[in-house]
CSV table of C-alpha atoms and ligand atoms in Angstrom, one decimal:
chain,number,residue,atom,x,y,z
A,1,MET,CA,-30.8,-89.5,122.2
A,2,PRO,CA,-33.9,-89.3,124.4
A,3,THR,CA,-37.3,-89.7,122.8
A,4,ILE,CA,-40.7,-88.5,123.9
A,5,ALA,CA,-43.8,-90.3,122.6
A,6,HIS,CA,-46.7,-87.9,122.4
A,7,ILE,CA,-50.1,-89.6,122.3
A,8,SER,CA,-53.4,-87.9,122.5
A,9,ASP,CA,-57.2,-88.2,122.3
A,10,LEU,CA,-57.5,-91.9,123.2
A,11,HIS,CA,-61.2,-91.4,123.8
A,12,PHE,CA,-61.8,-94.7,125.6
A,13,GLY,CA,-65.4,-95.6,124.8
A,14,THR,CA,-64.7,-95.1,121.0
A,15,GLU,CA,-61.4,-96.8,120.9
A,16,ASP,CA,-60.4,-99.3,118.3
A,17,ALA,CA,-59.1,-102.3,120.3
A,18,ALA,CA,-56.7,-103.5,117.5
A,19,VAL,CA,-55.2,-100.0,117.2
A,20,ALA,CA,-54.8,-99.7,120.9
A,21,GLU,CA,-52.8,-103.0,121.0
A,22,GLY,CA,-50.8,-101.8,118.0
A,23,LEU,CA,-49.9,-98.6,119.9
A,24,LEU,CA,-48.9,-100.5,123.0
A,25,ALA,CA,-46.6,-102.8,120.9
A,26,ASP,CA,-45.1,-99.8,119.1
A,27,LEU,CA,-44.3,-97.9,122.3
A,28,ILE,CA,-42.8,-101.0,123.9
A,29,ARG,CA,-40.6,-101.5,120.8
A,30,LEU,CA,-39.4,-97.8,120.7
A,31,GLN,CA,-38.9,-97.5,124.5
A,32,PRO,CA,-39.4,-93.7,124.9
A,33,ALA,CA,-38.0,-91.9,127.9
A,34,LEU,CA,-41.4,-90.4,128.5
A,35,VAL,CA,-45.0,-90.9,127.2
A,36,VAL,CA,-46.9,-87.6,127.1
A,37,ASN,CA,-50.6,-87.9,126.9
A,38,SER,CA,-52.4,-84.6,126.0
A,39,GLY,CA,-55.9,-85.4,127.1
A,40,ASP,CA,-59.3,-86.7,126.1
A,41,LEU,CA,-58.6,-90.1,127.6
A,42,THR,CA,-62.4,-90.8,127.6
A,43,GLN,CA,-65.3,-90.1,125.3
A,44,ARG,CA,-67.9,-89.2,128.0
A,45,ALA,CA,-65.9,-89.2,131.3
A,46,ARG,CA,-67.8,-92.3,132.4
A,47,VAL,CA,-66.3,-94.5,135.1
A,48,ARG,CA,-66.0,-97.6,132.9
A,49,GLN,CA,-64.2,-95.4,130.3
A,50,PHE,CA,-61.7,-94.1,132.9
A,51,LYS,CA,-61.1,-97.6,134.1
A,52,ALA,CA,-60.4,-98.8,130.6
A,53,ALA,CA,-58.0,-95.8,130.1
A,54,ARG,CA,-56.3,-96.5,133.4
A,55,ASP,CA,-55.8,-100.2,132.6
A,56,PHE,CA,-54.4,-99.3,129.2
A,57,LEU,CA,-52.0,-96.7,130.5
A,58,GLY,CA,-51.0,-99.2,133.3
A,59,ARG,CA,-49.6,-101.5,130.6
A,60,ILE,CA,-47.2,-98.8,129.3
A,61,PRO,CA,-44.0,-99.6,131.1
A,62,PHE,CA,-42.4,-96.1,130.8
A,63,PRO,CA,-42.8,-92.8,132.7
A,64,GLN,CA,-45.9,-90.9,131.7
A,65,LEU,CA,-47.1,-87.4,132.0
A,66,THR,CA,-50.9,-86.8,131.4
A,67,VAL,CA,-53.2,-83.8,131.3
A,68,PRO,CA,-57.0,-84.0,131.0
A,69,GLY,CA,-59.1,-83.0,128.0
A,70,ASN,CA,-62.5,-81.5,127.8
A,71,HIS,CA,-64.0,-85.0,127.2
A,72,ASP,CA,-62.6,-86.0,130.6
A,73,ILE,CA,-65.1,-83.6,132.2
A,74,PRO,CA,-68.7,-84.9,132.3
A,75,PHE,CA,-70.9,-82.9,129.9
A,76,TYR,CA,-74.5,-84.1,130.6
A,77,ASP,CA,-74.1,-84.6,134.4
A,78,VAL,CA,-74.4,-80.9,135.2
A,79,MET,CA,-73.8,-81.2,139.0
A,80,MET,CA,-70.6,-83.1,138.4
A,81,ARG,CA,-69.6,-80.9,135.5
A,82,PHE,CA,-69.6,-77.8,137.6
A,83,PHE,CA,-68.9,-79.0,141.1
A,84,ALA,CA,-66.4,-81.9,140.6
A,85,PRO,CA,-65.4,-81.7,137.0
A,86,LEU,CA,-62.2,-83.6,137.1
A,87,SER,CA,-62.9,-85.8,140.1
A,88,ARG,CA,-63.0,-89.0,138.0
A,89,TYR,CA,-59.9,-88.1,136.1
A,90,GLN,CA,-58.1,-87.4,139.3
A,91,GLN,CA,-59.4,-90.6,140.9
A,92,PHE,CA,-58.5,-93.0,138.0
A,93,ILE,CA,-55.7,-91.3,136.1
A,94,ASN,CA,-53.7,-88.6,138.0
A,95,ALA,CA,-54.5,-86.5,141.0
A,96,ASP,CA,-51.9,-84.0,139.9
A,97,LEU,CA,-53.3,-81.4,137.4
A,98,CYS,CA,-49.9,-79.7,137.0
A,99,PRO,CA,-47.5,-82.6,136.5
A,100,ARG,CA,-43.8,-82.2,135.9
A,101,PHE,CA,-41.1,-84.5,134.5
A,102,GLU,CA,-37.4,-83.6,134.7
A,103,THR,CA,-34.3,-85.0,133.3
A,104,PRO,CA,-30.9,-83.4,132.7
A,105,GLU,CA,-31.8,-83.0,129.0
A,106,PHE,CA,-35.4,-81.9,129.1
A,107,SER,CA,-38.1,-80.7,131.4
A,108,VAL,CA,-41.8,-81.2,130.8
A,109,LEU,CA,-44.7,-79.3,132.4
A,110,GLY,CA,-48.4,-80.2,132.0
A,111,VAL,CA,-51.2,-77.7,132.5
A,112,ASN,CA,-54.9,-78.4,132.6
A,113,THR,CA,-56.7,-76.3,130.0
A,114,SER,CA,-60.2,-78.0,130.3
A,115,ARG,CA,-63.0,-76.0,131.8
A,116,SER,CA,-66.6,-76.7,132.9
A,117,ALA,CA,-68.2,-73.6,131.6
A,118,THR,CA,-66.5,-73.4,128.2
A,119,TRP,CA,-66.7,-77.2,127.9
A,120,LYS,CA,-65.3,-77.5,124.3
A,121,ASN,CA,-62.9,-74.5,124.3
A,122,GLY,CA,-60.1,-74.5,126.9
A,123,ARG,CA,-58.4,-71.8,128.8
A,124,ILE,CA,-55.3,-71.1,130.8
A,125,SER,CA,-55.6,-69.1,134.1
A,126,ILE,CA,-53.4,-66.3,135.3
A,127,GLU,CA,-52.3,-68.6,138.1
A,128,GLN,CA,-51.3,-71.3,135.6
A,129,ILE,CA,-49.3,-68.8,133.6
A,130,GLU,CA,-47.4,-68.0,136.8
A,131,GLN,CA,-46.8,-71.7,137.3
A,132,ILE,CA,-45.3,-71.9,133.8
A,133,ARG,CA,-43.1,-69.0,134.7
A,134,GLY,CA,-42.0,-70.6,137.9
A,135,ALA,CA,-41.3,-73.9,136.2
A,136,PHE,CA,-39.5,-72.7,133.1
A,137,CYS,CA,-37.8,-69.3,133.9
A,138,THR,CA,-35.7,-71.0,136.6
A,139,LEU,CA,-34.2,-73.6,134.3
A,140,PRO,CA,-30.9,-73.3,132.4
A,141,PHE,CA,-31.3,-71.8,128.9
A,142,GLU,CA,-30.0,-75.0,127.2
A,143,ARG,CA,-32.5,-77.3,128.9
A,144,PHE,CA,-35.2,-78.4,126.4
A,145,LYS,CA,-38.5,-77.1,127.8
A,146,VAL,CA,-41.8,-78.7,126.8
A,147,LEU,CA,-45.3,-77.6,127.8
A,148,VAL,CA,-48.2,-80.0,127.5
A,149,THR,CA,-51.8,-78.8,127.2
A,150,HIS,CA,-55.0,-80.3,125.7
A,151,HIS,CA,-56.0,-77.3,123.7
A,152,PRO,CA,-53.9,-75.9,120.9
A,153,PHE,CA,-51.9,-72.6,120.6
A,154,VAL,CA,-51.7,-72.7,116.9
A,155,PRO,CA,-54.4,-73.7,114.3
A,156,PRO,CA,-53.8,-76.2,111.5
A,157,PRO,CA,-52.0,-74.8,108.5
A,158,ASP,CA,-55.0,-75.4,106.3
A,159,ASP,CA,-57.7,-74.2,108.7
A,160,PRO,CA,-57.5,-71.0,110.7
A,161,SER,CA,-60.9,-71.4,112.2
A,162,PRO,CA,-60.5,-73.7,115.3
A,163,ALA,CA,-60.8,-72.0,118.7
A,164,LEU,CA,-57.4,-71.9,120.4
A,165,VAL,CA,-56.7,-72.1,124.1
A,166,GLY,CA,-58.1,-69.1,125.9
A,167,ARG,CA,-55.5,-66.6,127.2
A,168,GLY,CA,-53.0,-68.4,125.0
A,169,GLY,CA,-51.5,-65.1,123.9
A,170,ASP,CA,-50.6,-64.1,127.5
A,171,ALA,CA,-49.2,-67.6,128.1
A,172,ILE,CA,-47.1,-67.5,125.0
A,173,ASP,CA,-45.5,-64.2,126.1
A,174,VAL,CA,-44.3,-66.0,129.2
A,175,LEU,CA,-43.2,-69.1,127.3
A,176,ASP,CA,-41.3,-66.8,125.0
A,177,GLU,CA,-39.6,-65.0,127.9
A,178,CYS,CA,-38.8,-68.3,129.7
A,179,GLY,CA,-37.3,-70.0,126.7
A,180,ALA,CA,-39.9,-72.7,126.1
A,181,ASP,CA,-38.9,-74.9,123.1
A,182,LEU,CA,-41.9,-77.1,122.3
A,183,LEU,CA,-45.7,-77.0,122.9
A,184,LEU,CA,-47.5,-80.4,122.7
A,185,ALA,CA,-51.3,-80.5,122.4
A,186,GLY,CA,-54.2,-82.4,120.8
A,187,HIS,CA,-58.0,-81.8,120.8
A,188,LEU,CA,-58.4,-81.2,117.0
A,189,HIS,CA,-57.6,-84.8,116.0
A,190,ARG,CA,-55.2,-83.4,113.4
A,191,HIS,CA,-51.4,-83.9,113.3
A,192,TYR,CA,-49.2,-81.0,112.3
A,193,SER,CA,-46.1,-79.2,113.5
A,194,ALA,CA,-45.4,-75.5,113.2
A,195,ASP,CA,-43.6,-72.5,114.7
A,196,ALA,CA,-45.8,-70.6,117.2
A,197,LYS,CA,-44.3,-67.4,115.8
A,198,THR,CA,-46.2,-67.9,112.6
A,199,HIS,CA,-49.4,-67.3,114.5
A,200,HIS,CA,-48.2,-65.3,117.5
A,201,VAL,CA,-46.1,-63.0,115.4
A,202,ARG,CA,-45.0,-60.6,118.2
A,203,ILE,CA,-43.0,-63.2,120.1
A,204,LYS,CA,-39.2,-62.7,119.9
A,205,ARG,CA,-38.1,-66.3,119.7
A,206,THR,CA,-39.5,-69.2,117.8
A,207,ILE,CA,-41.3,-72.0,119.7
A,208,LEU,CA,-42.1,-75.4,118.1
A,209,VAL,CA,-45.6,-76.7,118.2
A,210,ALA,CA,-46.5,-80.4,117.7
A,211,GLN,CA,-50.1,-81.4,117.5
A,212,ALA,CA,-51.1,-85.0,117.7
A,213,GLY,CA,-54.0,-86.7,116.0
A,214,THR,CA,-56.1,-89.3,117.8
A,215,ALA,CA,-54.0,-92.3,118.7
A,216,ILE,CA,-56.6,-95.0,118.9
A,217,SER,CA,-60.1,-93.5,118.6
A,218,ARG,CA,-62.5,-94.0,115.8
A,219,ARG,CA,-63.3,-90.3,116.0
A,220,ARG,CA,-60.8,-89.5,113.2
A,221,ARG,CA,-60.9,-86.3,111.1
A,222,ASN,CA,-59.9,-87.6,107.7
A,223,GLU,CA,-56.5,-88.8,109.0
A,224,PRO,CA,-55.3,-92.1,110.2
A,225,ASN,CA,-54.8,-92.8,113.9
A,226,ALA,CA,-51.4,-91.4,114.7
A,227,TYR,CA,-49.0,-90.1,117.4
A,228,ASN,CA,-45.8,-88.2,117.5
A,229,LEU,CA,-42.3,-89.5,118.3
A,230,ILE,CA,-40.0,-86.6,119.3
A,231,THR,CA,-36.3,-87.3,119.3
A,232,LEU,CA,-34.0,-84.8,121.0
A,233,ASN,CA,-30.5,-84.5,119.7
A,234,PRO,CA,-29.4,-81.0,120.8
A,235,PRO,CA,-29.4,-78.7,119.1
A,236,ASP,CA,-31.6,-80.7,116.7
A,237,VAL,CA,-35.1,-82.1,117.2
A,238,GLU,CA,-37.0,-84.5,115.0
A,239,ILE,CA,-40.8,-84.7,115.1
A,240,GLN,CA,-41.9,-88.0,113.5
A,241,VAL,CA,-45.6,-88.8,112.9
A,242,ARG,CA,-46.3,-92.5,113.3
A,243,ALA,CA,-49.5,-93.6,111.8
A,244,TRP,CA,-51.6,-96.8,111.8
A,245,THR,CA,-51.4,-98.6,108.6
A,246,GLY,CA,-54.1,-101.2,109.4
A,247,THR,CA,-51.6,-103.7,110.9
A,248,ALA,CA,-49.0,-101.5,112.7
A,249,PHE,CA,-47.8,-98.0,113.5
A,250,GLU,CA,-45.3,-96.9,110.9
A,251,PRO,CA,-43.4,-93.6,110.2
A,252,LEU,CA,-45.7,-91.3,108.1
A,253,SER,CA,-43.5,-88.2,108.0
A,254,ALA,CA,-40.6,-86.6,109.9
A,255,THR,CA,-39.6,-83.0,110.3
A,256,HIS,CA,-36.2,-82.0,111.5
A,257,TYR,CA,-35.5,-78.7,113.3
A,258,ALA,CA,-32.2,-77.2,114.4
A,259,LYS,CA,-31.9,-74.5,117.0
A,260,VAL,CA,-29.8,-71.6,115.7
A,261,GLU,CA,-29.5,-69.0,118.5
A,262,ASN,CA,-33.1,-68.3,119.5
A,263,HIS,CA,-34.8,-69.7,116.5
A,264,TRP,CA,-35.8,-73.1,115.2
A,265,VAL,CA,-34.9,-73.7,111.6
A,266,LYS,CA,-36.2,-76.6,109.5
A,267,ALA,CA,-33.5,-78.9,108.1
A,268,GLY,CA,-32.4,-77.4,104.8
A,269,GLY,CA,-32.2,-73.9,106.2
A,270,ALA,CA,-35.9,-72.8,105.9
A,271,PRO,CA,-37.6,-71.1,108.9
A,272,ALA,CA,-39.8,-73.5,110.9
A,273,VAL,CA,-43.3,-73.2,109.6
B,301,FE2,FE1,-60.5,-85.3,121.4
B,302,FE2,FE1,-60.8,-82.3,123.2
């Protein structure tokens, strides 16, 4: 059963060194097929922060797929923010802003949603929506399809106020059409999973959403440092939240979903919410 570790919002510059070492140890113990990193690798997009992030990611001995977050674009350096916003990210982390990872069981596509002008709130372009279509609509229906962005498509269950990714409604129509199964994102430093249909009610299928908290940063929002471990066991999926206890990452909660025709159903028969 392949597993995907979903880490996010490392925010090097505000990282907790002990938690970072604990995350590395946990990943090495669990041996995921892929480590997805949904952005905000740095706190202020400084060179030394990117170098620290690069060195940390270099110690993870598994395939990785990474997208940038808004904090990976310089905020105060206006020239760089508008004329070379992701140059440091591309120099130190990954030149590819539309990374893909393919196995016979699952396909993952990363899309950069961070923008210079709307620094905090992200956006998907029309071109990127077509990239999603090109990547997912050509795959077999049964292939588990995962999209990675930094900005979320669905708000937390207890807070409808956060800004969601711009043009997300248009993107979700294509994700629906092309049979996407799971959307991974971060940005809010809150961990939750849900069905995208609860927010985007017009879509015909259900699409799972898993948001990750901050894995190692001290910029927590009343939650422990945490990340998601996703286990694929077609037609079932488990999304486990692994949280820092003070000495190690341990399972905090797990939600099981089963795919029944075009819909994800929570274990026990309830709709995925
Ligand atoms: Fe963040
Ligand atoms: Fe962010």
